[in-house]
PDB file of C-alpha atoms in Angstrom:
ATOM      1  CA  GLU A   1       1.852  20.108   1.899  1.00 51.00           C
ATOM      2  CA  THR A   2      -1.569  18.369   1.534  1.00 71.00           C
ATOM      3  CA  GLY A   3      -3.090  15.189   1.464  1.00 94.00           C
ATOM      4  CA  VAL A   4      -1.488  12.479   4.079  1.00 97.00           C
ATOM      5  CA  THR A   5       1.265  13.868   6.443  1.00 97.00           C
ATOM      6  CA  GLN A   6       3.943  11.944   8.505  1.00 98.00           C
ATOM      7  CA  THR A   7       5.999  13.103  11.587  1.00 97.00           C
ATOM      8  CA  PRO A   8       9.163  12.632  12.026  1.00 98.00           C
ATOM      9  CA  ARG A   9      10.983  11.729   8.779  1.00 97.00           C
ATOM     10  CA  HIS A  10      12.758  10.182  10.163  1.00 97.00           C
ATOM     11  CA  LEU A  11      13.827   8.136  13.453  1.00 97.00           C
ATOM     12  CA  VAL A  12      16.499   6.818  14.973  1.00 96.00           C
ATOM     13  CA  MET A  13      15.771   4.751  18.735  1.00 94.00           C
ATOM     14  CA  GLY A  14      16.702   2.746  20.978  1.00 92.00           C
ATOM     15  CA  MET A  15      15.237  -0.731  22.332  1.00 90.00           C
ATOM     16  CA  THR A  16      14.295   0.824  25.295  1.00 89.00           C
ATOM     17  CA  ASN A  17      12.192   3.696  23.937  1.00 89.00           C
ATOM     18  CA  LYS A  18       9.386   4.642  23.618  1.00 95.00           C
ATOM     19  CA  LYS A  19       8.409   7.035  20.729  1.00 96.00           C
ATOM     20  CA  SER A  20       5.369   8.118  18.612  1.00 97.00           C
ATOM     21  CA  LEU A  21       4.424   8.149  15.117  1.00 98.00           C
ATOM     22  CA  LYS A  22       1.752  10.812  13.897  1.00 98.00           C
ATOM     23  CA  CYS A  23      -0.144  10.703  10.933  1.00 98.00           C
ATOM     24  CA  GLU A  24      -2.600  13.782   9.809  1.00 98.00           C
ATOM     25  CA  GLN A  25      -5.172  13.497   6.832  1.00 97.00           C
ATOM     26  CA  HIS A  26      -6.535  16.091   5.516  1.00 94.00           C
ATOM     27  CA  LEU A  27      -8.792  14.795   2.670  1.00 94.00           C
ATOM     28  CA  GLY A  28     -11.955  14.299   4.911  1.00 93.00           C
ATOM     29  CA  HIS A  29     -11.811  10.822   4.432  1.00 93.00           C
ATOM     30  CA  ASN A  30     -12.645   8.479   6.978  1.00 91.00           C
ATOM     31  CA  ALA A  31     -11.036   5.070   7.580  1.00 92.00           C
ATOM     32  CA  MET A  32      -7.074   5.800   7.860  1.00 94.00           C
ATOM     33  CA  TYR A  33      -4.489   2.180   8.268  1.00 95.00           C
ATOM     34  CA  TRP A  34      -0.704   2.045   8.969  1.00 97.00           C
ATOM     35  CA  TYR A  35       1.371  -0.219   6.587  1.00 97.00           C
ATOM     36  CA  LYS A  36       5.095  -1.135   7.329  1.00 97.00           C
ATOM     37  CA  GLN A  37       7.614  -1.655   4.436  1.00 96.00           C
ATOM     38  CA  SER A  38      10.483  -3.372   4.652  1.00 93.00           C
ATOM     39  CA  ALA A  39      12.892  -4.491   1.320  1.00 86.00           C
ATOM     40  CA  LYS A  40      12.191  -7.426  -0.469  1.00 76.00           C
ATOM     41  CA  LYS A  41       8.461  -7.716   2.542  1.00 83.00           C
ATOM     42  CA  PRO A  42       4.744  -7.090   0.112  1.00 86.00           C
ATOM     43  CA  LEU A  43       3.950  -3.607   2.154  1.00 93.00           C
ATOM     44  CA  GLU A  44       1.749  -4.873   5.222  1.00 94.00           C
ATOM     45  CA  LEU A  45      -0.582  -3.923   6.405  1.00 94.00           C
ATOM     46  CA  MET A  46      -0.690  -2.909  10.635  1.00 96.00           C
ATOM     47  CA  PHE A  47      -3.777  -1.572  11.669  1.00 95.00           C
ATOM     48  CA  VAL A  48      -6.881  -0.337  10.153  1.00 93.00           C
ATOM     49  CA  TYR A  49      -9.247   2.573  11.824  1.00 93.00           C
ATOM     50  CA  ASN A  50     -12.640   3.015   9.848  1.00 88.00           C
ATOM     51  CA  PHE A  51     -14.492   6.201  12.398  1.00 86.00           C
ATOM     52  CA  LYS A  52     -12.149   6.272  14.086  1.00 83.00           C
ATOM     53  CA  GLU A  53     -12.768   2.861  15.065  1.00 85.00           C
ATOM     54  CA  GLN A  54      -9.959  -0.441  14.853  1.00 85.00           C
ATOM     55  CA  THR A  55     -11.649  -2.722  12.756  1.00 85.00           C
ATOM     56  CA  GLU A  56      -8.305  -4.977  11.872  1.00 85.00           C
ATOM     57  CA  ASN A  57      -5.208  -5.922  13.804  1.00 84.00           C
ATOM     58  CA  ASN A  58      -3.083  -7.678  11.600  1.00 84.00           C
ATOM     59  CA  SER A  59      -1.704  -9.719  14.485  1.00 88.00           C
ATOM     60  CA  VAL A  60       0.303  -7.274  15.259  1.00 94.00           C
ATOM     61  CA  PRO A  61       2.953  -7.806  18.040  1.00 94.00           C
ATOM     62  CA  SER A  62       2.081  -5.360  21.291  1.00 94.00           C
ATOM     63  CA  ARG A  63       4.633  -3.438  21.263  1.00 95.00           C
ATOM     64  CA  PHE A  64       3.111  -1.700  18.682  1.00 96.00           C
ATOM     65  CA  SER A  65       0.007   0.635  19.894  1.00 96.00           C
ATOM     66  CA  PRO A  66      -2.033   2.470  17.460  1.00 96.00           C
ATOM     67  CA  GLU A  67      -4.533   5.737  18.482  1.00 96.00           C
ATOM     68  CA  CYS A  68      -6.430   7.182  16.643  1.00 95.00           C
ATOM     69  CA  PRO A  69      -9.234  10.162  18.243  1.00 94.00           C
ATOM     70  CA  ASN A  70     -10.469  10.774  15.533  1.00 93.00           C
ATOM     71  CA  SER A  71     -11.204  10.740  11.634  1.00 91.00           C
ATOM     72  CA  SER A  72      -8.006  12.945  10.680  1.00 95.00           C
ATOM     73  CA  HIS A  73      -5.806  11.269  12.842  1.00 97.00           C
ATOM     74  CA  LEU A  74      -3.563   7.968  13.458  1.00 97.00           C
ATOM     75  CA  PHE A  75      -0.998   7.730  15.946  1.00 98.00           C
ATOM     76  CA  LEU A  76       1.552   4.981  16.070  1.00 98.00           C
ATOM     77  CA  HIS A  77       3.285   4.117  19.592  1.00 97.00           C
ATOM     78  CA  LEU A  78       6.074   2.942  20.094  1.00 96.00           C
ATOM     79  CA  HIS A  79       7.836   1.032  22.901  1.00 94.00           C
ATOM     80  CA  THR A  80      10.848  -1.312  23.521  1.00 94.00           C
ATOM     81  CA  LEU A  81      10.683  -2.718  20.308  1.00 94.00           C
ATOM     82  CA  GLN A  82      13.409  -4.615  18.056  1.00 95.00           C
ATOM     83  CA  PRO A  83      15.484  -3.763  15.694  1.00 94.00           C
ATOM     84  CA  GLU A  84      14.221  -6.329  13.206  1.00 94.00           C
ATOM     85  CA  ASP A  85      10.821  -3.151  13.372  1.00 96.00           C
ATOM     86  CA  SER A  86      13.061  -0.578  11.380  1.00 96.00           C
ATOM     87  CA  ALA A  87      11.046  -0.583   8.106  1.00 96.00           C
ATOM     88  CA  LEU A  88       9.758   2.201   6.290  1.00 97.00           C
ATOM     89  CA  TYR A  89       5.987   2.971   8.363  1.00 98.00           C
ATOM     90  CA  LEU A  90       3.701   4.613   5.998  1.00 97.00           C
ATOM     91  CA  CYS A  91      -0.104   5.623   6.879  1.00 98.00           C
ATOM     92  CA  ALA A  92      -2.866   6.024   4.751  1.00 96.00           C
ATOM     93  CA  SER A  93      -6.338   7.362   4.345  1.00 95.00           C
ATOM     94  CA  SER A  94      -9.189   6.077   1.947  1.00 93.00           C
ATOM     95  CA  GLN A  95     -12.988   7.745   1.582  1.00 89.00           C
ATOM     96  CA  ASP A  96     -13.875   3.511   2.339  1.00 75.00           C
ATOM     97  CA  ARG A  97     -16.574   4.161  -0.139  1.00 70.00           C
ATOM     98  CA  GLY A  98     -17.337  -0.246  -0.155  1.00 68.00           C
ATOM     99  CA  LEU A  99     -17.886  -1.486  -2.446  1.00 65.00           C
ATOM    100  CA  ALA A 100     -18.218   1.551  -5.383  1.00 64.00           C
ATOM    101  CA  GLY A 101     -13.861   1.399  -4.519  1.00 70.00           C
ATOM    102  CA  ASP A 102     -11.218   2.517  -2.647  1.00 81.00           C
ATOM    103  CA  GLU A 103      -8.709   4.262  -3.099  1.00 89.00           C
ATOM    104  CA  GLN A 104      -6.123   4.809  -0.913  1.00 93.00           C
ATOM    105  CA  PHE A 105      -3.790   7.747  -0.464  1.00 95.00           C
ATOM    106  CA  PHE A 106      -0.438   7.213   1.636  1.00 96.00           C
ATOM    107  CA  GLY A 107       1.325   9.657   3.058  1.00 96.00           C
ATOM    108  CA  PRO A 108       5.997  10.221   2.862  1.00 96.00           C
ATOM    109  CA  GLY A 109       6.432   7.715   5.567  1.00 96.00           C
ATOM    110  CA  THR A 110       8.434   7.308   8.624  1.00 98.00           C
ATOM    111  CA  ARG A 111      11.513   5.586   8.495  1.00 97.00           C
ATOM    112  CA  LEU A 112      12.440   3.931  11.247  1.00 97.00           C
ATOM    113  CA  THR A 113      16.618   2.713  12.770  1.00 96.00           C
ATOM    114  CA  VAL A 114      15.630   0.559  16.041  1.00 95.00           C
ATOM    115  CA  LEU A 115      19.467   0.600  17.731  1.00 93.00           C
TER     116      LEU A 115
ATOM    117  CA  GLY B   1      -6.412 -15.727   4.977  1.00 86.00           C
ATOM    118  CA  GLU B   2      -5.351 -13.677   1.070  1.00 91.00           C
ATOM    119  CA  ASN B   3      -2.079 -14.137   0.182  1.00 94.00           C
ATOM    120  CA  VAL B   4      -1.333 -12.617  -3.236  1.00 97.00           C
ATOM    121  CA  GLU B   5       2.100 -13.456  -5.336  1.00 97.00           C
ATOM    122  CA  GLN B   6       3.075 -11.290  -7.958  1.00 97.00           C
ATOM    123  CA  HIS B   7       5.480 -12.074 -11.177  1.00 97.00           C
ATOM    124  CA  PRO B   8       8.231 -11.199 -11.446  1.00 97.00           C
ATOM    125  CA  SER B   9       9.729  -9.491  -9.250  1.00 96.00           C
ATOM    126  CA  THR B  10      12.248  -7.012 -11.569  1.00 97.00           C
ATOM    127  CA  LEU B  11      11.241  -6.531 -15.367  1.00 98.00           C
ATOM    128  CA  SER B  12      13.308  -4.819 -18.177  1.00 98.00           C
ATOM    129  CA  VAL B  13      12.469  -3.352 -20.908  1.00 98.00           C
ATOM    130  CA  GLN B  14      13.595  -1.038 -23.437  1.00 97.00           C
ATOM    131  CA  GLU B  15      11.464   2.130 -24.143  1.00 97.00           C
ATOM    132  CA  GLY B  16       8.532   2.104 -26.394  1.00 97.00           C
ATOM    133  CA  ASP B  17       8.350  -1.590 -25.633  1.00 98.00           C
ATOM    134  CA  SER B  18       5.263  -3.223 -23.982  1.00 98.00           C
ATOM    135  CA  ALA B  19       5.284  -4.550 -20.043  1.00 98.00           C
ATOM    136  CA  VAL B  20       3.857  -7.547 -18.228  1.00 98.00           C
ATOM    137  CA  ILE B  21       3.125  -7.963 -14.093  1.00 98.00           C
ATOM    138  CA  LYS B  22       1.082 -10.820 -13.333  1.00 98.00           C
ATOM    139  CA  CYS B  23      -0.132 -11.224 -10.027  1.00 98.00           C
ATOM    140  CA  THR B  24      -2.450 -14.315  -8.206  1.00 98.00           C
ATOM    141  CA  TYR B  25      -4.596 -14.039  -5.420  1.00 98.00           C
ATOM    142  CA  SER B  26      -5.339 -17.181  -3.286  1.00 97.00           C
ATOM    143  CA  ASP B  27      -8.894 -16.271  -1.797  1.00 95.00           C
ATOM    144  CA  SER B  28     -11.905 -16.177  -3.783  1.00 94.00           C
ATOM    145  CA  ALA B  29     -14.333 -13.262  -1.769  1.00 92.00           C
ATOM    146  CA  SER B  30     -11.787 -10.865  -3.369  1.00 93.00           C
ATOM    147  CA  ASN B  31     -13.797  -8.456  -5.512  1.00 92.00           C
ATOM    148  CA  TYR B  32     -11.186  -5.695  -5.084  1.00 93.00           C
ATOM    149  CA  PHE B  33      -8.322  -5.296  -7.044  1.00 96.00           C
ATOM    150  CA  PRO B  34      -5.801  -2.048  -7.766  1.00 96.00           C
ATOM    151  CA  TRP B  35      -2.191  -1.298  -8.675  1.00 98.00           C
ATOM    152  CA  TYR B  36      -0.061   0.519  -6.981  1.00 97.00           C
ATOM    153  CA  LYS B  37       2.953   2.261  -7.975  1.00 97.00           C
ATOM    154  CA  GLN B  38       5.691   3.216  -6.078  1.00 96.00           C
ATOM    155  CA  GLU B  39       9.028   5.710  -7.445  1.00 95.00           C
ATOM    156  CA  LEU B  40      12.292   5.528  -5.342  1.00 92.00           C
ATOM    157  CA  GLY B  41      11.435   7.781  -2.245  1.00 90.00           C
ATOM    158  CA  LYS B  42       8.535   8.548  -2.776  1.00 93.00           C
ATOM    159  CA  ARG B  43       4.970   6.832  -1.795  1.00 95.00           C
ATOM    160  CA  PRO B  44       2.767   4.795  -3.807  1.00 96.00           C
ATOM    161  CA  GLN B  45       0.415   6.142  -5.548  1.00 96.00           C
ATOM    162  CA  LEU B  46      -2.797   4.069  -7.171  1.00 95.00           C
ATOM    163  CA  ILE B  47      -2.399   4.023 -11.408  1.00 97.00           C
ATOM    164  CA  ILE B  48      -5.067   2.163 -11.847  1.00 96.00           C
ATOM    165  CA  ASP B  49      -8.007  -0.479 -10.044  1.00 94.00           C
ATOM    166  CA  ILE B  50     -11.106  -3.332 -10.373  1.00 94.00           C
ATOM    167  CA  ARG B  51     -13.534  -4.845  -9.409  1.00 91.00           C
ATOM    168  CA  SER B  52     -14.576  -8.591 -10.149  1.00 89.00           C
ATOM    169  CA  ASN B  53     -17.446  -7.166 -12.229  1.00 87.00           C
ATOM    170  CA  VAL B  54     -15.385  -6.476 -14.772  1.00 87.00           C
ATOM    171  CA  GLY B  55     -12.985  -7.971 -16.524  1.00 91.00           C
ATOM    172  CA  GLU B  56     -10.673  -5.609 -18.595  1.00 95.00           C
ATOM    173  CA  LYS B  57     -10.500  -1.725 -17.516  1.00 95.00           C
ATOM    174  CA  LYS B  58      -8.181   0.694 -20.000  1.00 97.00           C
ATOM    175  CA  ASP B  59      -6.389   3.516 -18.974  1.00 95.00           C
ATOM    176  CA  GLN B  60      -4.391   5.281 -22.083  1.00 96.00           C
ATOM    177  CA  ARG B  61      -1.581   3.452 -21.872  1.00 97.00           C
ATOM    178  CA  ILE B  62      -2.204   1.457 -18.705  1.00 98.00           C
ATOM    179  CA  ALA B  63      -4.500  -2.091 -18.215  1.00 98.00           C
ATOM    180  CA  VAL B  64      -5.529  -4.632 -15.650  1.00 98.00           C
ATOM    181  CA  THR B  65      -7.564  -7.609 -16.502  1.00 97.00           C
ATOM    182  CA  LEU B  66      -8.727 -10.123 -13.959  1.00 97.00           C
ATOM    183  CA  ASN B  67      -9.543 -13.511 -14.930  1.00 96.00           C
ATOM    184  CA  LYS B  68     -11.149 -14.691 -11.559  1.00 95.00           C
ATOM    185  CA  THR B  69     -11.870 -18.215 -12.672  1.00 95.00           C
ATOM    186  CA  ALA B  70      -8.063 -18.364 -12.668  1.00 96.00           C
ATOM    187  CA  LYS B  71      -7.657 -16.134  -9.519  1.00 97.00           C
ATOM    188  CA  HIS B  72      -5.341 -13.952 -11.095  1.00 96.00           C
ATOM    189  CA  PHE B  73      -5.033 -10.274 -13.086  1.00 98.00           C
ATOM    190  CA  SER B  74      -2.081  -8.807 -14.988  1.00 98.00           C
ATOM    191  CA  LEU B  75      -0.804  -5.398 -15.411  1.00 98.00           C
ATOM    192  CA  HIS B  76      -0.592  -4.155 -19.082  1.00 98.00           C
ATOM    193  CA  ILE B  77       1.979  -1.217 -19.595  1.00 98.00           C
ATOM    194  CA  THR B  78       1.710   0.058 -23.528  1.00 98.00           C
ATOM    195  CA  GLU B  79       4.811   2.457 -25.174  1.00 98.00           C
ATOM    196  CA  THR B  80       6.814   2.225 -22.019  1.00 98.00           C
ATOM    197  CA  GLN B  81       9.149   5.501 -21.188  1.00 97.00           C
ATOM    198  CA  PRO B  82      11.237   6.058 -18.842  1.00 96.00           C
ATOM    199  CA  GLU B  83       9.204   7.671 -16.392  1.00 96.00           C
ATOM    200  CA  ASP B  84       7.142   4.128 -16.132  1.00 98.00           C
ATOM    201  CA  SER B  85      10.377   3.053 -14.550  1.00 98.00           C
ATOM    202  CA  ALA B  86       9.213   2.449 -11.055  1.00 97.00           C
ATOM    203  CA  VAL B  87       8.277  -0.935  -8.171  1.00 96.00           C
ATOM    204  CA  TYR B  88       5.196  -1.738  -9.220  1.00 98.00           C
ATOM    205  CA  PHE B  89       2.394  -3.315  -6.431  1.00 97.00           C
ATOM    206  CA  CYS B  90      -0.223  -5.868  -6.589  1.00 98.00           C
ATOM    207  CA  ALA B  91      -3.173  -6.269  -4.343  1.00 97.00           C
ATOM    208  CA  ALA B  92      -6.579  -7.984  -3.625  1.00 95.00           C
ATOM    209  CA  SER B  93      -9.309  -6.820  -1.359  1.00 92.00           C
ATOM    210  CA  ILE B  94     -12.658  -7.571  -0.069  1.00 89.00           C
ATOM    211  CA  LEU B  95     -14.962  -4.522  -0.612  1.00 84.00           C
ATOM    212  CA  THR B  96     -16.943  -4.457   2.077  1.00 77.00           C
ATOM    213  CA  GLY B  97     -16.715  -1.345   4.539  1.00 74.00           C
ATOM    214  CA  GLY B  98     -15.130  -0.575   7.495  1.00 75.00           C
ATOM    215  CA  GLY B  99     -11.982  -0.161   5.694  1.00 78.00           C
ATOM    216  CA  ASN B 100     -10.326  -1.458   3.487  1.00 84.00           C
ATOM    217  CA  LYS B 101      -7.757  -4.474   4.412  1.00 89.00           C
ATOM    218  CA  LEU B 102      -5.439  -4.819   1.132  1.00 92.00           C
ATOM    219  CA  THR B 103      -2.955  -7.211   0.834  1.00 94.00           C
ATOM    220  CA  PHE B 104       0.055  -6.891  -1.464  1.00 96.00           C
ATOM    221  CA  GLY B 105       2.403  -8.846  -3.560  1.00 96.00           C
ATOM    222  CA  THR B 106       6.542  -8.455  -3.365  1.00 95.00           C
ATOM    223  CA  GLY B 107       6.169  -5.887  -5.610  1.00 96.00           C
ATOM    224  CA  THR B 108       7.998  -5.573  -9.347  1.00 97.00           C
ATOM    225  CA  GLN B 109      11.187  -3.301 -10.304  1.00 97.00           C
ATOM    226  CA  LEU B 110      10.425  -2.012 -13.919  1.00 98.00           C
ATOM    227  CA  LYS B 111      13.299  -0.463 -15.164  1.00 98.00           C
ATOM    228  CA  VAL B 112      12.890   1.155 -18.566  1.00 98.00           C
ATOM    229  CA  GLU B 113      16.312   1.702 -20.781  1.00 96.00           C
ATOM    230  CA  LEU B 114      16.869   4.235 -23.362  1.00 90.00           C
TER     231      LEU B 114
END
């Protein structure tokens, strides 16, 4: 699979577990994003990284901890989650050409279920 | 912060008819308005976008219009086909570099019936 990949595709975890979601982009982009997609709700932007630096934390609870070791990889570390955190977590990347416009390319998502 | 509202939440049309989806935004500083299509079980994909210095943009059967004064923008799909059936999301952001912080609408489930 090319473009933006995410692992795992499905994850079931208990509220006391610690797990990590991984995203990798093969497009040479410099910006990466985490989104949460829940039923009947809009896509919610969680975090933005640009050249490995976090530029946005959209009031996300601390039980979600992002990590961006380089421009191609993005992680979302999960701990002590709640059942309402169950959702599809989407990663995206973009070239971030500033005022020239910006298409975000999404990964296939990780379907997370918190028991 | 930005707030994007999208209507309708569901839209059913006959094949060959036109479909229109409307969005409003709250932040007058927003200057970038993309539309994403998400088919069932698949990832969102950009279908068209418009910047605030343009009032209308067209790409084959798809067009987007923007009214900055009223702070609303619309997606128009002509000659709809069954493969157009999907959820469509509008979004808005301020392009400044440092990452594109999109605010999405709640989505429109479009169903094209034969």
